Amino acid sequence: MADEEPVNPQHAVEEACKPQCVKLLLQYEACAERVEKDESGEAHCTGQYFDYWHCIDKCAAKPLFAQLK
């Protein structure tokens, strides 16, 4: 039992949180489509990307911290 590799629950918890953040994911994907069509090279979706991951982080924080030893 002591030789077992610890399991990182972060990925599973984040996956479970993704359905709660679908609206932000769709906004990011729509932005990504607009950026692909932008020929100026100045458009980006950094804000939408961070909004999406902030939503996931906020959802995942409580269950992850509850599992800390």
Coordinates of N, CA, C and O in Angstrom, one line a residue:
M1 N 0.8 -1.2 0.0 CA 0.0 0.0 0.0 C 0.9 1.3 0.0 O 0.5 2.2 -0.6
A2 N 2.0 1.2 0.7 CA 2.9 2.4 0.7 C 3.6 2.7 -0.6 O 4.0 3.7 -0.8
D3 N 3.6 1.6 -1.4 CA 4.3 1.8 -2.7 C 3.4 2.3 -3.8 O 3.9 2.6 -4.9
E4 N 2.1 2.5 -3.5 CA 1.2 3.0 -4.5 C 1.5 4.5 -4.8 O 1.7 5.3 -3.9
E5 N 1.4 4.8 -6.1 CA 1.6 6.2 -6.5 C 0.3 6.9 -6.2 O -0.8 6.5 -6.4
P6 N 0.4 8.1 -5.6 CA -0.8 8.9 -5.2 C -1.5 9.3 -6.5 O -0.9 9.6 -7.5
V7 N -2.8 9.4 -6.4 CA -3.6 9.8 -7.6 C -4.0 11.3 -7.5 O -4.5 11.7 -6.4
N8 N -3.8 12.0 -8.5 CA -4.1 13.4 -8.5 C -5.6 13.6 -9.0 O -5.9 13.3 -10.1
P9 N -6.4 14.0 -8.1 CA -7.9 14.1 -8.4 C -8.2 15.3 -9.2 O -9.3 15.5 -9.7
Q10 N -7.2 16.2 -9.5 CA -7.5 17.5 -10.2 C -8.2 17.3 -11.5 O -9.2 18.0 -11.8
H11 N -7.7 16.4 -12.3 CA -8.2 16.3 -13.7 C -9.7 15.8 -13.7 O -10.5 16.3 -14.4
A12 N -9.9 14.8 -12.8 CA -11.3 14.3 -12.7 C -12.3 15.4 -12.2 O -13.4 15.5 -12.7
V13 N -11.8 16.1 -11.2 CA -12.7 17.2 -10.7 C -12.9 18.3 -11.7 O -14.1 18.8 -11.9
E14 N -11.9 18.6 -12.4 CA -12.0 19.6 -13.5 C -13.0 19.2 -14.6 O -13.8 19.9 -15.1
E15 N -12.9 17.9 -15.0 CA -13.8 17.4 -16.0 C -15.2 17.4 -15.5 O -16.1 17.7 -16.3
A16 N -15.4 17.1 -14.2 CA -16.8 17.2 -13.7 C -17.3 18.6 -13.7 O -18.6 18.8 -13.7
C17 N -16.5 19.6 -13.6 CA -16.9 21.0 -13.5 C -17.2 21.6 -14.9 O -17.9 22.6 -15.0
K18 N -16.6 21.0 -16.0 CA -16.8 21.6 -17.3 C -18.2 21.8 -17.7 O -18.5 22.8 -18.4
P19 N -19.2 20.9 -17.4 CA -20.6 21.1 -17.8 C -21.1 22.4 -17.3 O -22.0 23.0 -17.9
Q20 N -20.6 22.8 -16.1 CA -21.1 24.1 -15.5 C -20.6 25.3 -16.2 O -21.1 26.4 -16.0
C21 N -19.6 25.1 -17.1 CA -18.9 26.3 -17.7 C -19.1 26.3 -19.2 O -18.3 26.9 -19.9
V22 N -20.1 25.6 -19.7 CA -20.3 25.4 -21.1 C -20.5 26.8 -21.8 O -20.0 27.0 -22.9
K23 N -21.3 27.7 -21.2 CA -21.5 29.0 -21.8 C -20.2 29.7 -22.1 O -20.0 30.3 -23.2
L24 N -19.3 29.7 -21.1 CA -18.0 30.3 -21.3 C -17.2 29.6 -22.4 O -16.4 30.3 -23.2
L25 N -17.3 28.3 -22.5 CA -16.6 27.6 -23.5 C -17.1 27.9 -24.9 O -16.3 28.1 -25.8
L26 N -18.4 28.1 -25.0 CA -19.0 28.4 -26.3 C -18.5 29.9 -26.7 O -18.3 30.1 -27.9
Q27 N -18.4 30.8 -25.7 CA -18.0 32.1 -26.0 C -16.5 32.1 -26.5 O -16.1 32.8 -27.4
Y28 N -15.7 31.2 -25.9 CA -14.3 31.1 -26.3 C -14.2 30.5 -27.7 O -13.4 31.0 -28.5
E29 N -15.0 29.5 -28.0 CA -14.9 28.9 -29.3 C -15.4 29.8 -30.4 O -14.8 29.9 -31.5
A30 N -16.4 30.6 -30.1 CA -16.9 31.6 -31.0 C -15.8 32.7 -31.3 O -15.6 33.1 -32.4
C31 N -15.1 33.1 -30.3 CA -14.0 34.0 -30.4 C -12.9 33.4 -31.2 O -12.3 34.1 -32.1
A32 N -12.6 32.1 -31.0 CA -11.5 31.5 -31.7 C -11.8 31.4 -33.2 O -10.9 31.6 -34.1
E33 N -13.1 31.2 -33.6 CA -13.5 31.2 -35.0 C -13.3 32.6 -35.6 O -12.8 32.8 -36.7
R34 N -13.7 33.7 -34.8 CA -13.5 35.0 -35.3 C -12.0 35.3 -35.5 O -11.6 36.0 -36.5
V35 N -11.1 34.9 -34.6 CA -9.7 35.1 -34.7 C -9.1 34.4 -35.9 O -8.2 35.0 -36.6
E36 N -9.6 33.2 -36.2 CA -9.1 32.5 -37.4 C -9.4 33.3 -38.7 O -8.6 33.3 -39.6
K37 N -10.5 34.1 -38.7 CA -10.8 34.8 -39.9 C -10.2 36.2 -39.9 O -10.2 36.9 -40.9
D38 N -9.6 36.6 -38.8 CA -9.0 38.0 -38.6 C -7.6 38.0 -39.4 O -6.8 37.1 -39.1
E39 N -7.5 38.9 -40.3 CA -6.2 38.9 -41.0 C -5.2 39.9 -40.5 O -4.1 40.0 -40.9
S40 N -5.7 40.7 -39.5 CA -4.8 41.7 -39.0 C -3.7 41.1 -38.0 O -2.7 41.7 -37.8
G41 N -4.1 40.0 -37.4 CA -3.2 39.3 -36.5 C -3.2 39.9 -35.1 O -2.4 39.5 -34.3
E42 N -4.1 40.8 -34.9 CA -4.1 41.5 -33.6 C -5.2 40.9 -32.7 O -5.2 41.2 -31.5
A43 N -6.2 40.2 -33.2 CA -7.3 39.7 -32.4 C -6.8 38.5 -31.6 O -5.9 37.7 -32.0
H44 N -7.4 38.3 -30.4 CA -7.0 37.2 -29.6 C -8.2 36.9 -28.6 O -9.1 37.7 -28.5
C45 N -8.1 35.8 -28.0 CA -9.2 35.3 -27.1 C -8.7 35.1 -25.7 O -9.3 34.3 -25.0
T46 N -7.7 35.8 -25.3 CA -7.1 35.6 -24.0 C -8.2 35.8 -22.9 O -8.2 35.0 -21.9
G47 N -9.0 36.8 -23.0 CA -10.0 37.0 -21.9 C -11.0 35.9 -21.8 O -11.3 35.4 -20.7
Q48 N -11.5 35.4 -22.9 CA -12.5 34.3 -22.9 C -11.8 33.0 -22.4 O -12.5 32.3 -21.7
Y49 N -10.6 32.8 -22.8 CA -9.9 31.6 -22.3 C -9.7 31.6 -20.8 O -10.1 30.7 -20.1
F50 N -9.3 32.8 -20.2 CA -9.1 32.9 -18.8 C -10.5 32.9 -18.1 O -10.6 32.3 -17.0
D51 N -11.5 33.4 -18.7 CA -12.9 33.4 -18.0 C -13.3 31.9 -17.9 O -13.9 31.5 -16.9
Y52 N -13.1 31.1 -19.0 CA -13.5 29.7 -19.0 C -12.8 29.0 -17.9 O -13.4 28.3 -17.1
W53 N -11.4 29.1 -17.8 CA -10.7 28.4 -16.8 C -10.9 28.9 -15.4 O -10.8 28.2 -14.4
H54 N -11.3 30.2 -15.2 CA -11.6 30.7 -13.9 C -12.9 30.0 -13.4 O -13.0 29.7 -12.2
C55 N -13.8 29.8 -14.3 CA -15.1 29.1 -13.9 C -14.8 27.7 -13.5 O -15.3 27.3 -12.4
I56 N -13.9 27.0 -14.2 CA -13.6 25.6 -13.8 C -12.8 25.6 -12.5 O -13.1 24.8 -11.6
D57 N -11.9 26.5 -12.3 CA -11.1 26.6 -11.1 C -12.0 26.9 -9.9 O -11.8 26.3 -8.8
K58 N -12.9 27.8 -10.1 CA -13.8 28.2 -9.0 C -14.7 27.0 -8.6 O -14.9 26.7 -7.4
C59 N -15.1 26.2 -9.5 CA -15.9 25.0 -9.3 C -15.1 23.9 -8.6 O -15.6 23.3 -7.7
A60 N -13.9 23.8 -9.0 CA -13.0 22.7 -8.6 C -12.3 22.9 -7.3 O -11.9 22.0 -6.6
A61 N -12.2 24.2 -6.9 CA -11.4 24.5 -5.7 C -11.9 23.8 -4.4 O -11.1 23.2 -3.7
K62 N -13.2 23.9 -4.1 CA -13.7 23.4 -2.9 C -13.5 21.8 -2.8 O -13.0 21.3 -1.8
P63 N -13.9 21.1 -3.8 CA -13.7 19.6 -3.7 C -12.2 19.2 -3.6 O -11.8 18.3 -3.0
L64 N -11.4 20.0 -4.3 CA -9.9 19.6 -4.3 C -9.3 19.9 -2.9 O -8.6 19.1 -2.4
F65 N -9.6 21.1 -2.4 CA -9.1 21.4 -1.1 C -9.6 20.5 0.0 O -8.9 20.3 1.0
A66 N -10.8 20.0 -0.2 CA -11.4 19.1 0.8 C -10.6 17.7 0.9 O -10.6 17.0 1.9
Q67 N -9.9 17.4 -0.2 CA -9.2 16.2 -0.3 C -7.7 16.3 0.2 O -7.0 15.3 0.2
L68 N -7.3 17.5 0.5 CA -5.9 17.7 0.9 C -5.7 17.0 2.3 O -6.6 17.0 3.1
K69 N -4.5 16.5 2.5 CA -4.2 15.8 3.8 C -3.4 16.8 4.6 O -2.7 17.6 4.2

